[in-house]
mmCIF file of C-alpha atoms and ligand atoms in Angstrom:
data_model
loop_
_atom_site.group_PDB
_atom_site.id
_atom_site.type_symbol
_atom_site.label_atom_id
_atom_site.label_comp_id
_atom_site.label_asym_id
_atom_site.label_seq_id
_atom_site.Cartn_x
_atom_site.Cartn_y
_atom_site.Cartn_z
ATOM 1 C CA MET I 1 85.588 9.687 -46.715
ATOM 2 C CA SER I 2 85.699 5.974 -46.405
ATOM 3 C CA ILE I 3 83.500 4.541 -43.640
ATOM 4 C CA ARG I 4 85.215 3.244 -40.638
ATOM 5 C CA SER I 5 84.594 0.134 -38.773
ATOM 6 C CA ALA I 6 84.104 -0.740 -35.475
ATOM 7 C CA LEU I 7 83.711 -4.230 -33.821
ATOM 8 C CA VAL I 8 81.490 -3.988 -30.510
ATOM 9 C CA THR I 9 81.507 -7.286 -28.447
ATOM 10 C CA GLY I 10 79.032 -7.634 -26.158
ATOM 11 C CA GLY I 11 76.758 -5.364 -28.487
ATOM 12 C CA ALA I 12 73.180 -7.196 -27.691
ATOM 13 C CA GLY I 13 73.929 -5.977 -24.403
ATOM 14 C CA PHE I 14 72.678 -3.131 -21.611
ATOM 15 C CA VAL I 15 75.553 -0.914 -22.588
ATOM 16 C CA GLY I 16 76.747 -2.509 -25.338
ATOM 17 C CA SER I 17 73.843 -1.714 -27.098
ATOM 18 C CA HIS I 18 74.228 2.111 -26.267
ATOM 19 C CA VAL I 19 77.559 1.962 -27.594
ATOM 20 C CA VAL I 20 76.403 0.599 -31.055
ATOM 21 C CA ASP I 21 73.560 3.301 -31.241
ATOM 22 C CA ALA I 22 75.932 6.309 -30.608
ATOM 23 C CA LEU I 23 78.222 4.303 -33.105
ATOM 24 C CA ILE I 24 75.680 3.925 -35.771
ATOM 25 C CA ALA I 25 74.797 7.831 -35.018
ATOM 26 C CA GLU I 26 78.128 9.044 -35.639
ATOM 27 C CA GLY I 27 78.302 7.119 -39.196
ATOM 28 C CA TRP I 28 80.291 4.018 -38.141
ATOM 29 C CA ARG I 29 79.447 0.743 -39.663
ATOM 30 C CA VAL I 30 79.031 -1.480 -36.946
ATOM 31 C CA VAL I 31 79.438 -5.456 -36.261
ATOM 32 C CA ILE I 32 78.727 -6.895 -32.977
ATOM 33 C CA ALA I 33 80.074 -10.070 -31.610
ATOM 34 C CA ASP I 34 78.138 -11.316 -29.111
ATOM 35 C CA ASP I 35 77.106 -14.842 -27.429
ATOM 36 C CA LEU I 36 73.472 -13.584 -26.925
ATOM 37 C CA SER I 37 74.420 -15.543 -23.679
ATOM 38 C CA THR I 38 72.729 -12.312 -21.051
ATOM 39 C CA GLY I 39 72.395 -10.042 -24.582
ATOM 40 C CA ASP I 40 69.194 -10.288 -26.583
ATOM 41 C CA ALA I 41 69.321 -9.748 -30.253
ATOM 42 C CA ARG I 42 66.381 -7.275 -29.907
ATOM 43 C CA ARG I 43 68.249 -4.778 -28.435
ATOM 44 C CA VAL I 44 70.488 -4.764 -31.738
ATOM 45 C CA ALA I 45 70.204 -1.774 -33.995
ATOM 46 C CA SER I 46 68.925 -3.166 -37.675
ATOM 47 C CA GLU I 47 71.955 -1.043 -38.811
ATOM 48 C CA ALA I 48 74.090 -3.392 -36.952
ATOM 49 C CA THR I 49 75.336 -6.937 -38.150
ATOM 50 C CA LEU I 50 75.522 -9.657 -35.500
ATOM 51 C CA GLU I 51 77.489 -12.323 -35.122
ATOM 52 C CA VAL I 52 76.736 -14.392 -32.632
ATOM 53 C CA VAL I 53 80.277 -16.161 -31.629
ATOM 54 C CA ASP I 54 81.877 -16.787 -28.407
ATOM 55 C CA ILE I 55 84.852 -14.580 -27.363
ATOM 56 C CA SER I 56 86.605 -16.998 -25.564
ATOM 57 C CA ASP I 57 86.617 -19.454 -28.943
ATOM 58 C CA ARG I 58 89.866 -17.266 -30.550
ATOM 59 C CA GLY I 59 89.307 -19.615 -34.222
ATOM 60 C CA ALA I 60 86.540 -18.263 -34.313
ATOM 61 C CA LEU I 61 86.373 -14.438 -33.165
ATOM 62 C CA GLU I 62 89.820 -13.992 -35.275
ATOM 63 C CA ASN I 63 87.568 -14.863 -38.200
ATOM 64 C CA VAL I 64 85.147 -11.755 -37.698
ATOM 65 C CA PHE I 65 88.059 -9.531 -37.010
ATOM 66 C CA GLU I 66 89.054 -10.556 -40.721
ATOM 67 C CA ALA I 67 85.640 -10.075 -42.127
ATOM 68 C CA VAL I 68 85.772 -6.938 -40.060
ATOM 69 C CA ARG I 69 88.992 -4.892 -40.176
ATOM 70 C CA PRO I 70 88.057 -2.767 -37.305
ATOM 71 C CA ALA I 71 89.395 0.579 -36.747
ATOM 72 C CA ALA I 72 88.097 0.844 -33.700
ATOM 73 C CA VAL I 73 87.241 -1.890 -30.980
ATOM 74 C CA PHE I 74 84.718 -1.913 -28.069
ATOM 75 C CA HIS I 75 85.544 -5.052 -25.626
ATOM 76 C CA LEU I 76 82.153 -4.929 -23.923
ATOM 77 C CA ALA I 77 81.559 -9.042 -23.774
ATOM 78 C CA ALA I 78 82.166 -10.340 -19.897
ATOM 79 C CA GLN I 79 80.632 -12.504 -17.801
ATOM 80 C CA SER I 80 79.527 -9.778 -15.454
ATOM 81 C CA SER I 81 78.115 -11.310 -12.461
ATOM 82 C CA VAL I 82 79.668 -11.532 -8.974
ATOM 83 C CA THR I 83 77.427 -14.521 -8.099
ATOM 84 C CA ARG I 84 78.114 -16.993 -11.241
ATOM 85 C CA SER I 85 82.023 -15.260 -10.879
ATOM 86 C CA VAL I 86 81.594 -17.158 -7.142
ATOM 87 C CA ALA I 87 80.058 -20.190 -8.317
ATOM 88 C CA ASP I 88 82.024 -21.075 -11.979
ATOM 89 C CA PRO I 89 84.942 -18.755 -11.675
ATOM 90 C CA GLU I 90 86.699 -21.498 -14.384
ATOM 91 C CA ARG I 91 84.649 -20.036 -16.918
ATOM 92 C CA ASP I 92 83.989 -16.224 -15.783
ATOM 93 C CA CYS I 93 88.008 -16.655 -16.186
ATOM 94 C CA GLU I 94 87.725 -18.002 -19.661
ATOM 95 C CA ILE I 95 85.552 -15.201 -20.765
ATOM 96 C CA ASN I 96 86.812 -12.016 -19.314
ATOM 97 C CA VAL I 97 90.645 -13.260 -19.345
ATOM 98 C CA ARG I 98 91.172 -15.863 -21.954
ATOM 99 C CA GLY I 99 88.330 -13.303 -24.217
ATOM 100 C CA THR I 100 89.780 -10.368 -23.778
ATOM 101 C CA LEU I 101 93.415 -12.172 -24.794
ATOM 102 C CA ASN I 102 91.741 -13.511 -27.769
ATOM 103 C CA VAL I 103 90.158 -9.830 -28.183
ATOM 104 C CA LEU I 104 93.562 -7.795 -28.116
ATOM 105 C CA ALA I 105 95.327 -10.631 -30.575
ATOM 106 C CA GLY I 106 92.270 -9.891 -32.465
ATOM 107 C CA ALA I 107 92.349 -6.125 -33.050
ATOM 108 C CA THR I 108 96.714 -6.034 -32.978
ATOM 109 C CA PRO I 109 96.998 -7.002 -36.862
ATOM 110 C CA HIS I 110 94.675 -4.234 -37.822
ATOM 111 C CA GLY I 111 96.100 -1.725 -35.298
ATOM 112 C CA ALA I 112 92.850 -1.258 -33.807
ATOM 113 C CA PRO I 113 92.834 0.647 -30.517
ATOM 114 C CA VAL I 114 90.328 -1.383 -28.375
ATOM 115 C CA VAL I 115 88.443 0.239 -25.352
ATOM 116 C CA PHE I 116 87.932 -2.229 -22.665
ATOM 117 C CA THR I 117 85.260 -2.053 -20.011
ATOM 118 C CA SER I 118 86.210 -2.892 -16.291
ATOM 119 C CA THR I 119 84.669 -2.120 -13.465
ATOM 120 C CA GLY I 120 85.034 0.434 -10.421
ATOM 121 C CA GLY I 121 82.848 -1.127 -8.180
ATOM 122 C CA ALA I 122 84.477 -4.446 -7.986
ATOM 123 C CA LEU I 123 88.139 -3.719 -8.021
ATOM 124 C CA TYR I 124 88.574 -1.051 -5.212
ATOM 125 C CA GLY I 125 88.056 -2.206 -1.946
ATOM 126 C CA ASN I 126 86.395 -1.126 1.041
ATOM 127 C CA ASP I 127 89.345 0.619 2.488
ATOM 128 C CA ALA I 128 89.969 2.779 -1.322
ATOM 129 C CA PRO I 129 89.789 6.872 -0.175
ATOM 130 C CA LEU I 130 86.930 8.382 -1.863
ATOM 131 C CA PRO I 131 85.910 9.636 -4.475
ATOM 132 C CA THR I 132 88.703 6.624 -5.614
ATOM 133 C CA SER I 133 91.052 7.431 -8.263
ATOM 134 C CA GLU I 134 92.789 4.950 -10.737
ATOM 135 C CA ASP I 135 95.777 5.573 -8.544
ATOM 136 C CA ALA I 136 94.269 3.498 -5.678
ATOM 137 C CA PRO I 137 95.248 -0.350 -5.692
ATOM 138 C CA PRO I 138 93.421 -2.788 -6.925
ATOM 139 C CA ALA I 139 91.831 -5.158 -3.826
ATOM 140 C CA PRO I 140 89.147 -7.192 -5.605
ATOM 141 C CA ILE I 141 86.865 -9.461 -3.286
ATOM 142 C CA SER I 142 85.246 -11.911 -5.972
ATOM 143 C CA PRO I 143 86.630 -13.575 -9.032
ATOM 144 C CA TYR I 144 84.951 -11.575 -11.292
ATOM 145 C CA GLY I 145 86.900 -8.258 -9.696
ATOM 146 C CA ALA I 146 89.884 -10.550 -9.919
ATOM 147 C CA SER I 147 89.304 -11.499 -13.893
ATOM 148 C CA LYS I 148 88.219 -8.021 -14.736
ATOM 149 C CA TRP I 149 91.770 -6.977 -13.000
ATOM 150 C CA ALA I 150 93.583 -9.579 -14.987
ATOM 151 C CA GLY I 151 91.306 -8.351 -18.598
ATOM 152 C CA GLU I 152 93.670 -4.998 -17.371
ATOM 153 C CA ALA I 153 96.482 -6.400 -17.147
ATOM 154 C CA TYR I 154 96.721 -7.820 -20.478
ATOM 155 C CA VAL I 155 95.223 -4.366 -22.129
ATOM 156 C CA ILE I 156 98.459 -2.551 -20.387
ATOM 157 C CA THR I 157 100.648 -4.724 -21.595
ATOM 158 C CA TRP I 158 99.433 -5.009 -25.193
ATOM 159 C CA ARG I 159 99.533 -1.246 -25.204
ATOM 160 C CA GLU I 160 103.273 -1.532 -24.440
ATOM 161 C CA ALA I 161 104.337 -4.422 -26.366
ATOM 162 C CA THR I 162 102.647 -3.078 -29.787
ATOM 163 C CA GLY I 163 102.341 0.913 -29.222
ATOM 164 C CA ILE I 164 98.537 0.949 -30.204
ATOM 165 C CA PRO I 165 96.434 3.347 -27.462
ATOM 166 C CA HIS I 166 94.220 0.795 -25.682
ATOM 167 C CA ALA I 167 92.192 1.967 -23.103
ATOM 168 C CA VAL I 168 90.711 0.976 -19.702
ATOM 169 C CA CYS I 169 87.132 2.381 -18.636
ATOM 170 C CA ARG I 170 86.364 1.046 -15.219
ATOM 171 C CA LEU I 171 82.594 2.315 -15.020
ATOM 172 C CA GLY I 172 80.517 3.147 -11.829
ATOM 173 C CA ASN I 173 77.073 1.818 -11.576
ATOM 174 C CA VAL I 174 75.452 1.980 -15.133
ATOM 175 C CA TYR I 175 71.782 2.522 -15.212
ATOM 176 C CA GLY I 176 69.438 3.466 -18.363
ATOM 177 C CA PRO I 177 67.103 1.578 -20.522
ATOM 178 C CA ARG I 178 67.188 -1.679 -21.918
ATOM 179 C CA GLN I 179 68.841 -2.643 -18.369
ATOM 180 C CA SER I 180 67.439 -6.170 -17.119
ATOM 181 C CA PRO I 181 65.424 -5.878 -13.785
ATOM 182 C CA HIS I 182 65.880 -9.967 -13.425
ATOM 183 C CA GLY I 183 69.714 -9.697 -12.544
ATOM 184 C CA GLU I 184 71.459 -9.614 -9.233
ATOM 185 C CA ALA I 185 73.092 -6.350 -9.647
ATOM 186 C CA GLY I 186 71.114 -2.751 -11.603
ATOM 187 C CA VAL I 187 69.115 -1.831 -8.637
ATOM 188 C CA VAL I 188 67.650 1.165 -10.967
ATOM 189 C CA ALA I 189 66.114 -1.750 -13.291
ATOM 190 C CA ILE I 190 65.482 -3.950 -10.265
ATOM 191 C CA PHE I 191 63.468 -1.164 -8.625
ATOM 192 C CA SER I 192 61.739 0.448 -11.524
ATOM 193 C CA HIS I 193 60.450 -3.457 -11.970
ATOM 194 C CA ALA I 194 59.088 -3.600 -8.517
ATOM 195 C CA LEU I 195 57.576 -0.012 -8.316
ATOM 196 C CA TRP I 196 55.857 -0.559 -12.030
ATOM 197 C CA ASP I 197 54.113 -4.200 -10.547
ATOM 198 C CA GLY I 198 53.165 -2.458 -7.271
ATOM 199 C CA ALA I 199 55.395 -5.226 -5.341
ATOM 200 C CA SER I 200 58.126 -4.018 -2.211
ATOM 201 C CA PRO I 201 61.746 -4.028 -3.428
ATOM 202 C CA THR I 202 64.418 -5.283 -1.021
ATOM 203 C CA LEU I 203 66.661 -2.729 0.320
ATOM 204 C CA PHE I 204 70.076 -4.319 1.067
ATOM 205 C CA GLY I 205 72.327 -2.744 3.841
ATOM 206 C CA PHE I 206 69.017 -0.828 4.990
ATOM 207 C CA GLY I 207 69.495 1.726 2.182
ATOM 208 C CA LYS I 208 72.511 2.643 3.518
ATOM 209 C CA PRO I 209 75.391 1.641 0.539
ATOM 210 C CA THR I 210 76.622 4.215 -1.164
ATOM 211 C CA ARG I 211 77.040 4.032 -5.412
ATOM 212 C CA ASP I 212 78.266 5.948 -8.102
ATOM 213 C CA TYR I 213 75.709 6.160 -10.563
ATOM 214 C CA VAL I 214 76.478 7.178 -14.168
ATOM 215 C CA HIS I 215 73.407 7.168 -17.007
ATOM 216 C CA VAL I 216 74.034 4.615 -20.020
ATOM 217 C CA HIS I 217 73.964 7.450 -22.349
ATOM 218 C CA ASP I 218 76.957 9.594 -20.840
ATOM 219 C CA VAL I 219 79.042 5.741 -20.671
ATOM 220 C CA ALA I 220 78.537 5.235 -24.444
ATOM 221 C CA ARG I 221 79.579 8.760 -24.975
ATOM 222 C CA ALA I 222 82.742 8.163 -22.978
ATOM 223 C CA LEU I 223 83.577 5.012 -24.798
ATOM 224 C CA LEU I 224 83.413 6.808 -27.850
ATOM 225 C CA ALA I 225 85.615 9.823 -26.470
ATOM 226 C CA ALA I 226 88.302 7.309 -25.108
ATOM 227 C CA VAL I 227 89.298 5.456 -28.363
ATOM 228 C CA GLY I 228 92.693 6.187 -28.967
ATOM 229 C CA HIS I 229 93.986 7.353 -25.499
ATOM 230 C CA ALA I 230 96.140 4.725 -23.809
ATOM 231 C CA GLY I 231 95.301 4.889 -20.246
ATOM 232 C CA VAL I 232 92.929 3.934 -16.999
ATOM 233 C CA PHE I 233 89.926 5.862 -16.870
ATOM 234 C CA ASN I 234 86.911 6.147 -14.398
ATOM 235 C CA ILE I 235 84.034 6.506 -15.658
ATOM 236 C CA SER I 236 81.462 7.986 -13.374
ATOM 237 C CA THR I 237 79.938 10.964 -11.590
ATOM 238 C CA GLY I 238 82.079 11.569 -8.378
ATOM 239 C CA VAL I 239 78.681 11.682 -6.531
ATOM 240 C CA GLU I 240 78.185 9.153 -4.162
ATOM 241 C CA THR I 241 74.462 7.874 -3.760
ATOM 242 C CA ALA I 242 72.544 6.202 -1.362
ATOM 243 C CA VAL I 243 70.561 3.561 -2.707
ATOM 244 C CA SER I 244 68.085 4.485 -0.342
ATOM 245 C CA GLN I 245 67.487 7.990 -2.485
ATOM 246 C CA VAL I 246 67.658 6.481 -5.788
ATOM 247 C CA PHE I 247 64.738 4.023 -4.091
ATOM 248 C CA GLU I 248 62.805 7.614 -3.535
ATOM 249 C CA LEU I 249 63.744 9.208 -6.465
ATOM 250 C CA LEU I 250 62.692 6.017 -8.607
ATOM 251 C CA ARG I 251 59.021 6.177 -6.126
ATOM 252 C CA ALA I 252 58.279 9.888 -6.836
ATOM 253 C CA ALA I 253 59.058 9.331 -10.851
ATOM 254 C CA ALA I 254 56.727 6.215 -10.242
ATOM 255 C CA ASP I 255 53.926 8.383 -8.288
ATOM 256 C CA ALA I 256 54.126 4.772 -6.212
ATOM 257 C CA ASN I 257 53.627 4.551 -2.142
ATOM 258 C CA VAL I 258 55.125 1.367 -2.413
ATOM 259 C CA GLU I 259 58.219 1.159 1.090
ATOM 260 C CA GLY I 260 61.231 -0.758 0.197
ATOM 261 C CA GLU I 261 62.243 -4.279 2.800
ATOM 262 C CA PRO I 262 64.994 -3.094 5.068
ATOM 263 C CA ALA I 263 67.684 -6.282 4.689
ATOM 264 C CA PRO I 264 71.287 -6.586 5.762
ATOM 265 C CA LEU I 265 74.180 -6.521 3.166
ATOM 266 C CA ARG I 266 74.945 -9.347 0.934
ATOM 267 C CA ALA I 267 78.308 -10.663 1.372
ATOM 268 C CA GLY I 268 80.809 -9.440 -0.655
ATOM 269 C CA GLU I 269 78.938 -5.961 -1.064
ATOM 270 C CA LEU I 270 80.660 -2.544 -0.610
ATOM 271 C CA GLU I 271 78.993 -0.197 1.785
ATOM 272 C CA ARG I 272 80.554 2.508 -0.613
ATOM 273 C CA SER I 273 81.739 3.435 -3.795
ATOM 274 C CA CYS I 274 82.267 6.542 -5.311
ATOM 275 C CA LEU I 275 84.963 7.038 -8.212
ATOM 276 C CA ASP I 276 86.439 10.242 -9.246
ATOM 277 C CA PRO I 277 86.222 10.573 -12.828
ATOM 278 C CA SER I 278 88.675 13.953 -13.239
ATOM 279 C CA ARG I 279 91.127 11.704 -15.551
ATOM 280 C CA ALA I 280 88.920 11.297 -18.011
ATOM 281 C CA ARG I 281 87.664 15.110 -18.500
ATOM 282 C CA GLU I 282 91.655 15.991 -18.512
ATOM 283 C CA HIS I 283 92.424 13.545 -21.135
ATOM 284 C CA PHE I 284 89.240 13.197 -23.643
ATOM 285 C CA GLY I 285 87.097 16.137 -22.001
ATOM 286 C CA TRP I 286 84.425 14.231 -21.287
ATOM 287 C CA ARG I 287 82.008 14.257 -18.205
ATOM 288 C CA ALA I 288 78.916 13.103 -17.261
ATOM 289 C CA ASP I 289 76.102 15.459 -18.337
ATOM 290 C CA ILE I 290 73.070 13.925 -17.117
ATOM 291 C CA LEU I 291 71.793 14.739 -13.552
ATOM 292 C CA LEU I 292 70.405 11.989 -11.169
ATOM 293 C CA GLU I 293 67.034 12.888 -10.395
ATOM 294 C CA GLU I 294 66.322 13.425 -14.360
ATOM 295 C CA GLY I 295 68.049 10.588 -15.665
ATOM 296 C CA LEU I 296 66.106 8.197 -13.380
ATOM 297 C CA ALA I 297 62.716 9.523 -14.088
ATOM 298 C CA ALA I 298 63.219 9.041 -17.283
ATOM 299 C CA THR I 299 64.958 5.065 -17.270
ATOM 300 C CA TYR I 300 61.918 4.890 -15.083
ATOM 301 C CA GLN I 301 59.656 5.753 -17.682
ATOM 302 C CA ALA I 302 61.384 3.895 -20.650
ATOM 303 C CA LEU I 303 61.871 0.765 -18.577
ATOM 304 C CA SER I 304 57.633 0.777 -17.425
ATOM 305 C CA ALA I 305 57.318 1.144 -21.723
ATOM 306 C CA GLU I 306 59.691 -1.864 -21.749
ATOM 307 C CA PHE I 307 57.489 -4.203 -19.175
ATOM 308 C CA GLU I 308 54.621 -3.379 -20.823
ATOM 309 C CA LEU I 309 55.697 -4.502 -23.726
ATOM 310 C CA ALA I 310 57.334 -7.666 -22.077
ATOM 311 C CA ALA I 311 54.016 -7.906 -20.716
ATOM 312 C CA GLY I 312 52.351 -8.029 -23.683
HETATM 313 N N1 NAD V 401 76.431 -2.567 -15.887
HETATM 314 C C1 NAD V 401 77.089 -1.985 -15.236
HETATM 315 O O1 NAD V 401 76.505 -1.104 -14.357
HETATM 316 C C2 NAD V 401 78.675 -2.237 -15.398
HETATM 317 C C3 NAD V 401 79.659 -1.605 -14.409
HETATM 318 C C4 NAD V 401 80.652 -2.005 -14.820
HETATM 319 C C5 NAD V 401 81.460 -2.743 -15.670
HETATM 320 N N2 NAD V 401 80.623 -2.972 -16.342
HETATM 321 C C6 NAD V 401 81.051 -3.866 -17.478
HETATM 322 O O2 NAD V 401 80.581 -3.394 -18.962
HETATM 323 C C7 NAD V 401 80.699 -4.423 -19.915
HETATM 324 C C8 NAD V 401 79.160 -4.588 -20.307
HETATM 325 O O3 NAD V 401 77.892 -4.940 -18.920
HETATM 326 P P1 NAD V 401 76.357 -4.908 -19.058
HETATM 327 O O4 NAD V 401 76.107 -4.418 -17.694
HETATM 328 O O5 NAD V 401 76.014 -4.225 -20.352
HETATM 329 O O6 NAD V 401 76.084 -6.607 -19.272
HETATM 330 P P2 NAD V 401 75.312 -7.417 -20.278
HETATM 331 O O7 NAD V 401 75.267 -8.960 -19.448
HETATM 332 O O8 NAD V 401 73.694 -6.760 -20.401
HETATM 333 O O9 NAD V 401 76.273 -7.360 -21.522
HETATM 334 C C9 NAD V 401 77.346 -8.676 -21.735
HETATM 335 C C10 NAD V 401 77.139 -8.841 -23.155
HETATM 336 O O10 NAD V 401 78.510 -9.594 -23.290
HETATM 337 C C11 NAD V 401 77.685 -10.955 -23.610
HETATM 338 N N3 NAD V 401 78.695 -12.120 -23.824
HETATM 339 C C12 NAD V 401 78.693 -12.855 -22.773
HETATM 340 N N4 NAD V 401 79.926 -13.698 -22.458
HETATM 341 C C13 NAD V 401 80.193 -13.549 -23.759
HETATM 342 C C14 NAD V 401 80.994 -14.252 -24.669
HETATM 343 N N5 NAD V 401 81.899 -15.726 -24.032
HETATM 344 N N6 NAD V 401 81.375 -14.062 -26.032
HETATM 345 C C15 NAD V 401 80.910 -13.244 -26.793
HETATM 346 N N7 NAD V 401 79.861 -12.297 -25.709
HETATM 347 C C16 NAD V 401 79.600 -12.680 -24.442
HETATM 348 C C17 NAD V 401 76.432 -11.263 -23.199
HETATM 349 O O11 NAD V 401 75.602 -11.624 -24.420
HETATM 350 C C18 NAD V 401 75.830 -9.608 -23.177
HETATM 351 O O12 NAD V 401 75.510 -9.141 -24.623
HETATM 352 C C19 NAD V 401 81.019 -5.623 -19.603
HETATM 353 O O13 NAD V 401 82.010 -6.110 -19.363
HETATM 354 C C20 NAD V 401 80.638 -5.523 -17.742
HETATM 355 O O14 NAD V 401 81.755 -6.151 -16.647
HETATM 356 C C21 NAD V 401 79.186 -2.970 -16.611
#
């Protein structure tokens, strides 16, 4: 049996590095296209090949596609900061829209299905019914939400034009090992770092905002299962959890008695978010397995070991 090759854009990132690990465990040959802007080569498994390339550079990306001739493409590379998308919507568009178009163009001659990671949280607005199904109309409130929506539109259009079964996966709030505590999002990593450090994290929205927290191992499994399934799928748990509860669970895992600092919600943040995952289950038999309490406890242990290592 010949070995199948997968191309993972953004494979040096938080979620992408777990997708790479899952593919290697299933016997794929893996090549990563990543410009290391927020990614880290130290996250990349030694069995994978890392090509440092900007996905908005069509020629450079095409060369990678020609060399790899992938049987499947996992497209995770993105400008994924809402704040940066507001500060520089041009660059956000260049990476998330033009970059996605380049990935689709690269995949087409190889007939390779693309699995594109979009956002559940930034796409559906405050008025969507909960848990939100994929059929709710997108109502983004940031350039990041808009560029992801545009990326989705290209994925769907290319699927119609080429007949290649591309998938759009709208992720909930992903948490797990290797998540950076230094971003604006990633509340589990931010709280974990504060608790490890003995500091008081800020509880925006006075701890009330809710999200759909999904473990990165479940997400990686979903993205592999989505290969070849044309459609738009929420990748989430369908469980709505308040940020104050996440803090309580992590505090218990850390055995700490630090208090959170309540503060108002930041501009552009949703009050509630929860995504209905039933379509992914119907189409490719996926459901999240990791319960939040267990996932958070294991994540705190893994992240605190990473923080120790980084602190030297
Ligand atoms: N983490 C979440 O909760 C979440 C939620 C919804 C959607 N997503 C989506 O999942 C994907 C992965 O997110 P993540 O949390 O792992 O983010 P991340 O920032 O850790 O990973 C993104 C990766 O893309 C790379 N990259 C950025 N711009 C690039 C470019 N121009 N060319 C090549 N590589 C580039 C970065 O270096 C990084 O390795 C993104 O598409 C993001 O929008 C994530």
